[in-house]
Short mmCIF file of C-alpha atoms in Angstrom, two decimals:
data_model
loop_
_atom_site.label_atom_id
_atom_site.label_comp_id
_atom_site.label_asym_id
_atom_site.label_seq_id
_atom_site.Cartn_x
_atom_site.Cartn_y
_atom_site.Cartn_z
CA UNK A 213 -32.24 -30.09 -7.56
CA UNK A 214 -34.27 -27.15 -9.74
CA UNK A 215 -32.50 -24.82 -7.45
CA UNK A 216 -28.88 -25.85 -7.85
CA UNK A 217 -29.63 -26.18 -11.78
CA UNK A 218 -31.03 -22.19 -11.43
CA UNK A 219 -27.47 -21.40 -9.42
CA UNK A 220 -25.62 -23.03 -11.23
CA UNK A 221 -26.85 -21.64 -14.26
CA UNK A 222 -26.55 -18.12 -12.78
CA UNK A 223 -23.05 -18.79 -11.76
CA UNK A 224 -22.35 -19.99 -15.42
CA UNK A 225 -23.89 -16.84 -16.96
CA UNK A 226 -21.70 -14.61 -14.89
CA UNK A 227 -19.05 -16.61 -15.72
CA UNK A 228 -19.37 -15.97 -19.41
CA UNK A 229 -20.29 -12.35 -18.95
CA UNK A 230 -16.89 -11.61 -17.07
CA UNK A 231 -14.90 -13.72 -18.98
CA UNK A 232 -16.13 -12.27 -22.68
CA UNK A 233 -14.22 -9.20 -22.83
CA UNK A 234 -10.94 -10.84 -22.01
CA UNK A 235 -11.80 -13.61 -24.81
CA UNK A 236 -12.59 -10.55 -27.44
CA UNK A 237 -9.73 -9.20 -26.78
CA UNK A 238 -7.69 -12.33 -27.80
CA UNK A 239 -9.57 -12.80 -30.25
CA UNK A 240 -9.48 -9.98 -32.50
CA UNK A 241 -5.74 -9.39 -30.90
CA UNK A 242 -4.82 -11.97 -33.76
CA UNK A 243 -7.23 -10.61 -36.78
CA UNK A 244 -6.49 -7.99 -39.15
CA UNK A 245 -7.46 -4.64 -38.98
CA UNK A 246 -10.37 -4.51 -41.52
CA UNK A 247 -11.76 -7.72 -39.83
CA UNK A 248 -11.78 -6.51 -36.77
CA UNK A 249 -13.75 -3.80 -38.08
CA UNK A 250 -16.14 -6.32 -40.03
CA UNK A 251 -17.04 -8.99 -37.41
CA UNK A 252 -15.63 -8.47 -33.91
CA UNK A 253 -17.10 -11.63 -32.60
CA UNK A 254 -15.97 -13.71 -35.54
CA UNK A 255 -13.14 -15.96 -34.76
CA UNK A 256 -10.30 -15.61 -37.28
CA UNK A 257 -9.77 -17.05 -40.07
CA UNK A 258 -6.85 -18.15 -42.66
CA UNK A 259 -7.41 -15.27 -44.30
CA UNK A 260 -7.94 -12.72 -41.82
CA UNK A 261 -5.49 -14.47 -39.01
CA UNK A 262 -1.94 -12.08 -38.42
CA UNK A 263 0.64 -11.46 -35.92
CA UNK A 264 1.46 -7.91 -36.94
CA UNK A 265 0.08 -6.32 -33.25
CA UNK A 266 2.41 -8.38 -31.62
CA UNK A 267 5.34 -8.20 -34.44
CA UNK A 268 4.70 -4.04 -33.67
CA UNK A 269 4.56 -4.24 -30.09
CA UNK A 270 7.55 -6.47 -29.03
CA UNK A 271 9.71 -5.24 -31.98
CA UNK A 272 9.21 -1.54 -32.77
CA UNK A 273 8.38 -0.55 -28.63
CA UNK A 274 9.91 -0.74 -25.18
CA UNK A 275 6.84 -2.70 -24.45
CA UNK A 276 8.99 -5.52 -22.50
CA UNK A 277 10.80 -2.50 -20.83
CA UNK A 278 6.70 -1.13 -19.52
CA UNK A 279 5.82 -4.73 -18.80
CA UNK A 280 8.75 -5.55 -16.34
CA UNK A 281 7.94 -2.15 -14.99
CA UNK A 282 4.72 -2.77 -14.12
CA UNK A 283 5.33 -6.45 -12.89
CA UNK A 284 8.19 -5.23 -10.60
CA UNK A 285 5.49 -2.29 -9.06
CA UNK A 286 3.12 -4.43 -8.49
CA UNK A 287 5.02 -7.11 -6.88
CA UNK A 288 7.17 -4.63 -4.46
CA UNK A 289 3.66 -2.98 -3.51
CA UNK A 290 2.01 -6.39 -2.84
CA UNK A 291 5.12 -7.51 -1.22
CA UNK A 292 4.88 -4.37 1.33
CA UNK A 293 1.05 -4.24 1.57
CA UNK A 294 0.92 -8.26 3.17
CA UNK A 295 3.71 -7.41 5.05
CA UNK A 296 3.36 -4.12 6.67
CA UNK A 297 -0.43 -5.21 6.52
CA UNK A 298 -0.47 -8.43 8.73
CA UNK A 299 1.91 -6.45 11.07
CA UNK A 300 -0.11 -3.81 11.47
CA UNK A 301 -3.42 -6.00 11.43
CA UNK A 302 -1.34 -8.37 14.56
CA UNK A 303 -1.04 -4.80 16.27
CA UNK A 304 -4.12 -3.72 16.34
CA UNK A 305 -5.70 -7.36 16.76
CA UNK A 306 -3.67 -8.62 19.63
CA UNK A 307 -2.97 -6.00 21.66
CA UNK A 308 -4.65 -3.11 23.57
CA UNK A 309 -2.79 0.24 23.46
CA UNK A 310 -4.16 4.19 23.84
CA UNK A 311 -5.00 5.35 20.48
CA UNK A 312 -5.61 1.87 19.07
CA UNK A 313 -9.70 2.74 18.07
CA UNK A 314 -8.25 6.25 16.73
CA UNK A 315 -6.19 4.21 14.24
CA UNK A 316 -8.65 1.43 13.22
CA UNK A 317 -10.85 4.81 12.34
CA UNK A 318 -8.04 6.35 10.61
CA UNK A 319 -7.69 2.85 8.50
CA UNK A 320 -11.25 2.95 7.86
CA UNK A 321 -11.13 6.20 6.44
CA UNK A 322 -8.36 5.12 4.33
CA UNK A 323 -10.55 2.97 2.74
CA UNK A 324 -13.78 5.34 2.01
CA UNK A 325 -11.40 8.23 0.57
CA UNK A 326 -10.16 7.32 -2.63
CA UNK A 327 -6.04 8.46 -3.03
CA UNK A 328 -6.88 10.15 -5.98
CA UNK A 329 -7.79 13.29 -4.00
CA UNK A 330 -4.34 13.71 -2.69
CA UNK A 331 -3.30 13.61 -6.10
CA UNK A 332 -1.27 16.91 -5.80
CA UNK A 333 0.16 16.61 -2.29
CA UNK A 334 1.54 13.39 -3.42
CA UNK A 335 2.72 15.02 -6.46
CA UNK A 336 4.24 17.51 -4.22
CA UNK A 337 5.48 15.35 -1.72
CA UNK A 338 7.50 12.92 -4.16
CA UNK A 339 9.33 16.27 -6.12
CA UNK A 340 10.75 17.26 -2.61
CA UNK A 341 11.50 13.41 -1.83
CA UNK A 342 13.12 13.60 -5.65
CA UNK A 343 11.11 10.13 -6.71
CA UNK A 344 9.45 11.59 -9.22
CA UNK A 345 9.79 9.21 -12.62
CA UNK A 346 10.85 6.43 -10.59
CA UNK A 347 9.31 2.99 -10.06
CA UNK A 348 9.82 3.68 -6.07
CA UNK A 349 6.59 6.41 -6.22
CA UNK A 350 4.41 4.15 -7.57
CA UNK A 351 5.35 1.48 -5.06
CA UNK A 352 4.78 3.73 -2.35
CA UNK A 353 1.50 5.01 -3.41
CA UNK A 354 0.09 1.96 -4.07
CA UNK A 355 1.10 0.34 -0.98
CA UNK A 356 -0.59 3.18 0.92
CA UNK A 357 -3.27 2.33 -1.26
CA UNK A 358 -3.82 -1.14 -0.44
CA UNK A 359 -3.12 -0.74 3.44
CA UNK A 360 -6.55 0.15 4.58
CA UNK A 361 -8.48 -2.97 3.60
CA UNK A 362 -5.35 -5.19 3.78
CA UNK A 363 -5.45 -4.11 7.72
CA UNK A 364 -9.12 -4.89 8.05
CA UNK A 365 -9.70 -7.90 6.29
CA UNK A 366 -6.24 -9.59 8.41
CA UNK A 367 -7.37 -7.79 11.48
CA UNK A 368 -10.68 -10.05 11.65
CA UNK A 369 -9.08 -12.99 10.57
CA UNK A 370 -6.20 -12.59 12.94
CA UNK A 371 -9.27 -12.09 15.57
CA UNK A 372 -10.12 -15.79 15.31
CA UNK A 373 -6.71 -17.35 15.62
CA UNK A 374 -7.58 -19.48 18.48
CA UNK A 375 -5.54 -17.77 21.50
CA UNK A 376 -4.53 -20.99 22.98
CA UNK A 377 -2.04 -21.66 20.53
CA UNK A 378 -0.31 -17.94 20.85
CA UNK A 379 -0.15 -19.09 24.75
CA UNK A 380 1.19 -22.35 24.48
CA UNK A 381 3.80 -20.73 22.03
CA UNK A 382 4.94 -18.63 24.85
CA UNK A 383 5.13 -20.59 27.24
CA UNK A 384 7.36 -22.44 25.17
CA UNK A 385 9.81 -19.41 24.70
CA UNK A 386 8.69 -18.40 21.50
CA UNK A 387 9.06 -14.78 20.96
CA UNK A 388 6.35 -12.55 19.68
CA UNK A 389 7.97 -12.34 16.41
CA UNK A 390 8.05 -15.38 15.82
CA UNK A 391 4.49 -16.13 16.80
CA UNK A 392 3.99 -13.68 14.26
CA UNK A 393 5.48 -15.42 11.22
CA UNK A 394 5.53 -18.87 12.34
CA UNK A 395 1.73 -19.64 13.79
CA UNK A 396 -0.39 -16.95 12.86
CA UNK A 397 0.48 -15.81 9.00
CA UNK A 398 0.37 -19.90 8.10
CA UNK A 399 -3.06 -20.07 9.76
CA UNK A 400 -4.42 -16.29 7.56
CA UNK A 401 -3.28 -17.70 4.22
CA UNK A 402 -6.32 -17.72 2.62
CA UNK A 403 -6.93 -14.05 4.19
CA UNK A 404 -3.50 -12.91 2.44
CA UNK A 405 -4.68 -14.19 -0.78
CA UNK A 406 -7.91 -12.59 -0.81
CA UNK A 407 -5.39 -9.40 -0.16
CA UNK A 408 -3.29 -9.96 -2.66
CA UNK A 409 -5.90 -10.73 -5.35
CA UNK A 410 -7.94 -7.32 -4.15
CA UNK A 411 -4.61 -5.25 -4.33
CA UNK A 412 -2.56 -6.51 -6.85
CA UNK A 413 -5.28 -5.93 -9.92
CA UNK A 414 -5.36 -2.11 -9.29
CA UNK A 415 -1.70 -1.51 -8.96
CA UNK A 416 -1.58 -3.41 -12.04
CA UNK A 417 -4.12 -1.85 -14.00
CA UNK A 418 -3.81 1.32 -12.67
CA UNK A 419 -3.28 4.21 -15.57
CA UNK A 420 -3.78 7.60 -13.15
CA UNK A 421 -0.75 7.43 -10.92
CA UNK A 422 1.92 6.33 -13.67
CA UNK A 423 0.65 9.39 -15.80
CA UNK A 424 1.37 11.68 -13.39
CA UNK A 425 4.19 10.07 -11.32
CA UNK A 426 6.18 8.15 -14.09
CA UNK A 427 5.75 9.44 -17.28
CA UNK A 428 9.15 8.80 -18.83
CA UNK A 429 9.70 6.42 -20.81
CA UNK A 430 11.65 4.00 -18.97
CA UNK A 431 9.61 3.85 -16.11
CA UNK A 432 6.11 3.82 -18.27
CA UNK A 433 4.25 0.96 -17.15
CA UNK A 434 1.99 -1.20 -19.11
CA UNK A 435 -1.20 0.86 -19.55
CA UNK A 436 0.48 4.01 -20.26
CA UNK A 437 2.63 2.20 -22.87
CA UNK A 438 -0.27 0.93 -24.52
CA UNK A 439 -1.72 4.36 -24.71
CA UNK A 440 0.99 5.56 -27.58
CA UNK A 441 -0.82 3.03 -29.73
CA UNK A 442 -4.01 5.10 -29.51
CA UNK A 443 -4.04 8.64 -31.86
CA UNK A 444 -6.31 11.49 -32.00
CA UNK A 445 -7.36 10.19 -35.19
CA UNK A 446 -5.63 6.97 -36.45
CA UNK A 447 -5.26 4.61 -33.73
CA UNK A 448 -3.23 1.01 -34.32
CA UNK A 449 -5.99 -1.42 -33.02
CA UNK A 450 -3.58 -4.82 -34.33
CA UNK A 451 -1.05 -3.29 -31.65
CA UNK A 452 -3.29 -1.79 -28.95
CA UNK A 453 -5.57 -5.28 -28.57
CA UNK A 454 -2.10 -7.40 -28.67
CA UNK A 455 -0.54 -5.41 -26.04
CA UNK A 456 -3.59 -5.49 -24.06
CA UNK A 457 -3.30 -9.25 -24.46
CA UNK A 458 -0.11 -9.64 -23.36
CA UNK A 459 -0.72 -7.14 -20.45
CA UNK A 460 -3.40 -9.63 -19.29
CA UNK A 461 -1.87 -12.81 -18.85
CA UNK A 462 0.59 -12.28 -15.35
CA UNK A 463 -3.03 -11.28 -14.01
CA UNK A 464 -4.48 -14.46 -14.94
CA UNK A 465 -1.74 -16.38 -13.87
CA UNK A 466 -1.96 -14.62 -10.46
CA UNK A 467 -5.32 -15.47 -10.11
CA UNK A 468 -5.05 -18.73 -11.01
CA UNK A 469 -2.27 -19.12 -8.43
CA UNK A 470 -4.09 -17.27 -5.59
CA UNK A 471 -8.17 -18.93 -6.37
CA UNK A 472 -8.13 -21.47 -4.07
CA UNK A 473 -6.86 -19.23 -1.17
CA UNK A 474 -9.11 -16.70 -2.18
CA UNK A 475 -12.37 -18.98 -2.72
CA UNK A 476 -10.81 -20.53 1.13
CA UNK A 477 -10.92 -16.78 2.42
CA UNK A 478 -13.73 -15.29 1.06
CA UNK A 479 -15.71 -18.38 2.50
CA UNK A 480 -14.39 -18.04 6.07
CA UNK A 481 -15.12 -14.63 6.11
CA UNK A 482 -18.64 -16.01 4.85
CA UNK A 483 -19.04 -18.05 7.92
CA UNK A 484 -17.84 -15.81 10.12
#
């Protein structure tokens, strides 16, 4: 009993830890400047409660423009990293070809180099393919992004689909294709949503890659919309927390949607 009490308690205390930022952010997103200023951690009052971030935000900026920007990159990359993922993880999981260890390596490397070394050959690379300022660059860089560990962490998990029930599908005329989307992605859902939860919150927050890739303004995504909010000297904080605030919530809902899956695959992978 003491020990539950002592993890629960530690659970509970991380808990709070990672969820006080986010509730700061809310908080003061809704307080005026000079009270934000005075008491951060104070909730808001009568007197000090305003709307003005978000009055700025939706009605003197493109910010609904940046946020459907950044909600249609993330989605096309996650879209592309479970697919082209589990295909590639079925490849290299169910069958034995020449090169097959050379490529798990190469995926592995993928995952221990960050992409922001190839910063300029992908710079160079989309101004020959003529992508740059266009929501296709970011797609494609984040979905080479998230392929590594997308192909590792389905790999294993496609690993302990028992193989009896890929055999019996055959032998009942079921093509390989079909095997593929039919019996083994239902069984790996908890694996894709551990994916799509470790993927989709870099694309999303991600502020290098639009600086450099998609600067203009309509194909500015979230974070680098929010950014024109912050001066060299004067910066709006009413607008900056507000936008923040509304830039958080599609991850929360995400989450929320994906937890159980994730709590599901992270606990499998425990066990195994």
């Amino acid at each position: 009993m003491k020990n539950r009490l002592m993890v629960h308690g530690a659970l509970m205390a991380y808990t709070v830890l990672a969820l006080f930022p986010i509730a700061l952010i809310l908080i003061n997103s809704v307080k005026t400047r000079e009270a934000i200023f005075d008491d951060p951690l104070a909730l808001p009052t009568m007197e000090s409660l305003t709307f003005v971030g978000f009055q700025k935000v939706l009605a003197s900026t493109n910010f609904l423009l940046y946020f459907g920007n950044s909600l249609v990159v993330t989605l096309a990359a996650l879209f592309c990293i479970l697919l082209f993922g589990a295909m590639a993880a079925w490849a290299l999981s169910e069958y034995r070809f020449m090169g097959s260890r050379v490529l798990t390596l190469f995926l592995a490397l993928g995952i221990m180099i960050p992409i922001r070394l190839g910063t300029v050959s992908i710079l160079e690379l989309m101004v020959k393919l003529d992508l740059v300022n266009t929501l296709t660059a970011l797609v494609l860089v984040y979905t080479a992004q998230g392929l590594p560990l997308a192909v590792m962490i389905l790999s294993e998990f496609m690993r302990q689909v028992p193989g009896e029930l890929k055999d019996a599908a055959r032998c009942d005329g079921i093509g390989e294709v079909s095997i593929f989307f039919k019996v083994v992605l239902p069984l790996i859902r908890p694996a894709m949503a551990t994916v799509a939860v470790f993927t989709m919150i870099p694309a999303w927050n991600d502020l290098w890659f639009p600086l450099i890739l998609a600067p203009s303004d309509r194909t500015k995504t979230v974070t680098l919309g929010v950014q024109q909010f912050i001066g060299q000297y004067v910066t709006d904080w009413n607008s900056v927390l507000a936008a923040l605030s509304l830039a958080v919530i599609p991850m929360l809902i995400l989450y929320a949607l994906f937890s159980r899956q994730l709590i599901r695959g992270l606990t499998a992978g425990a066990v195994k």
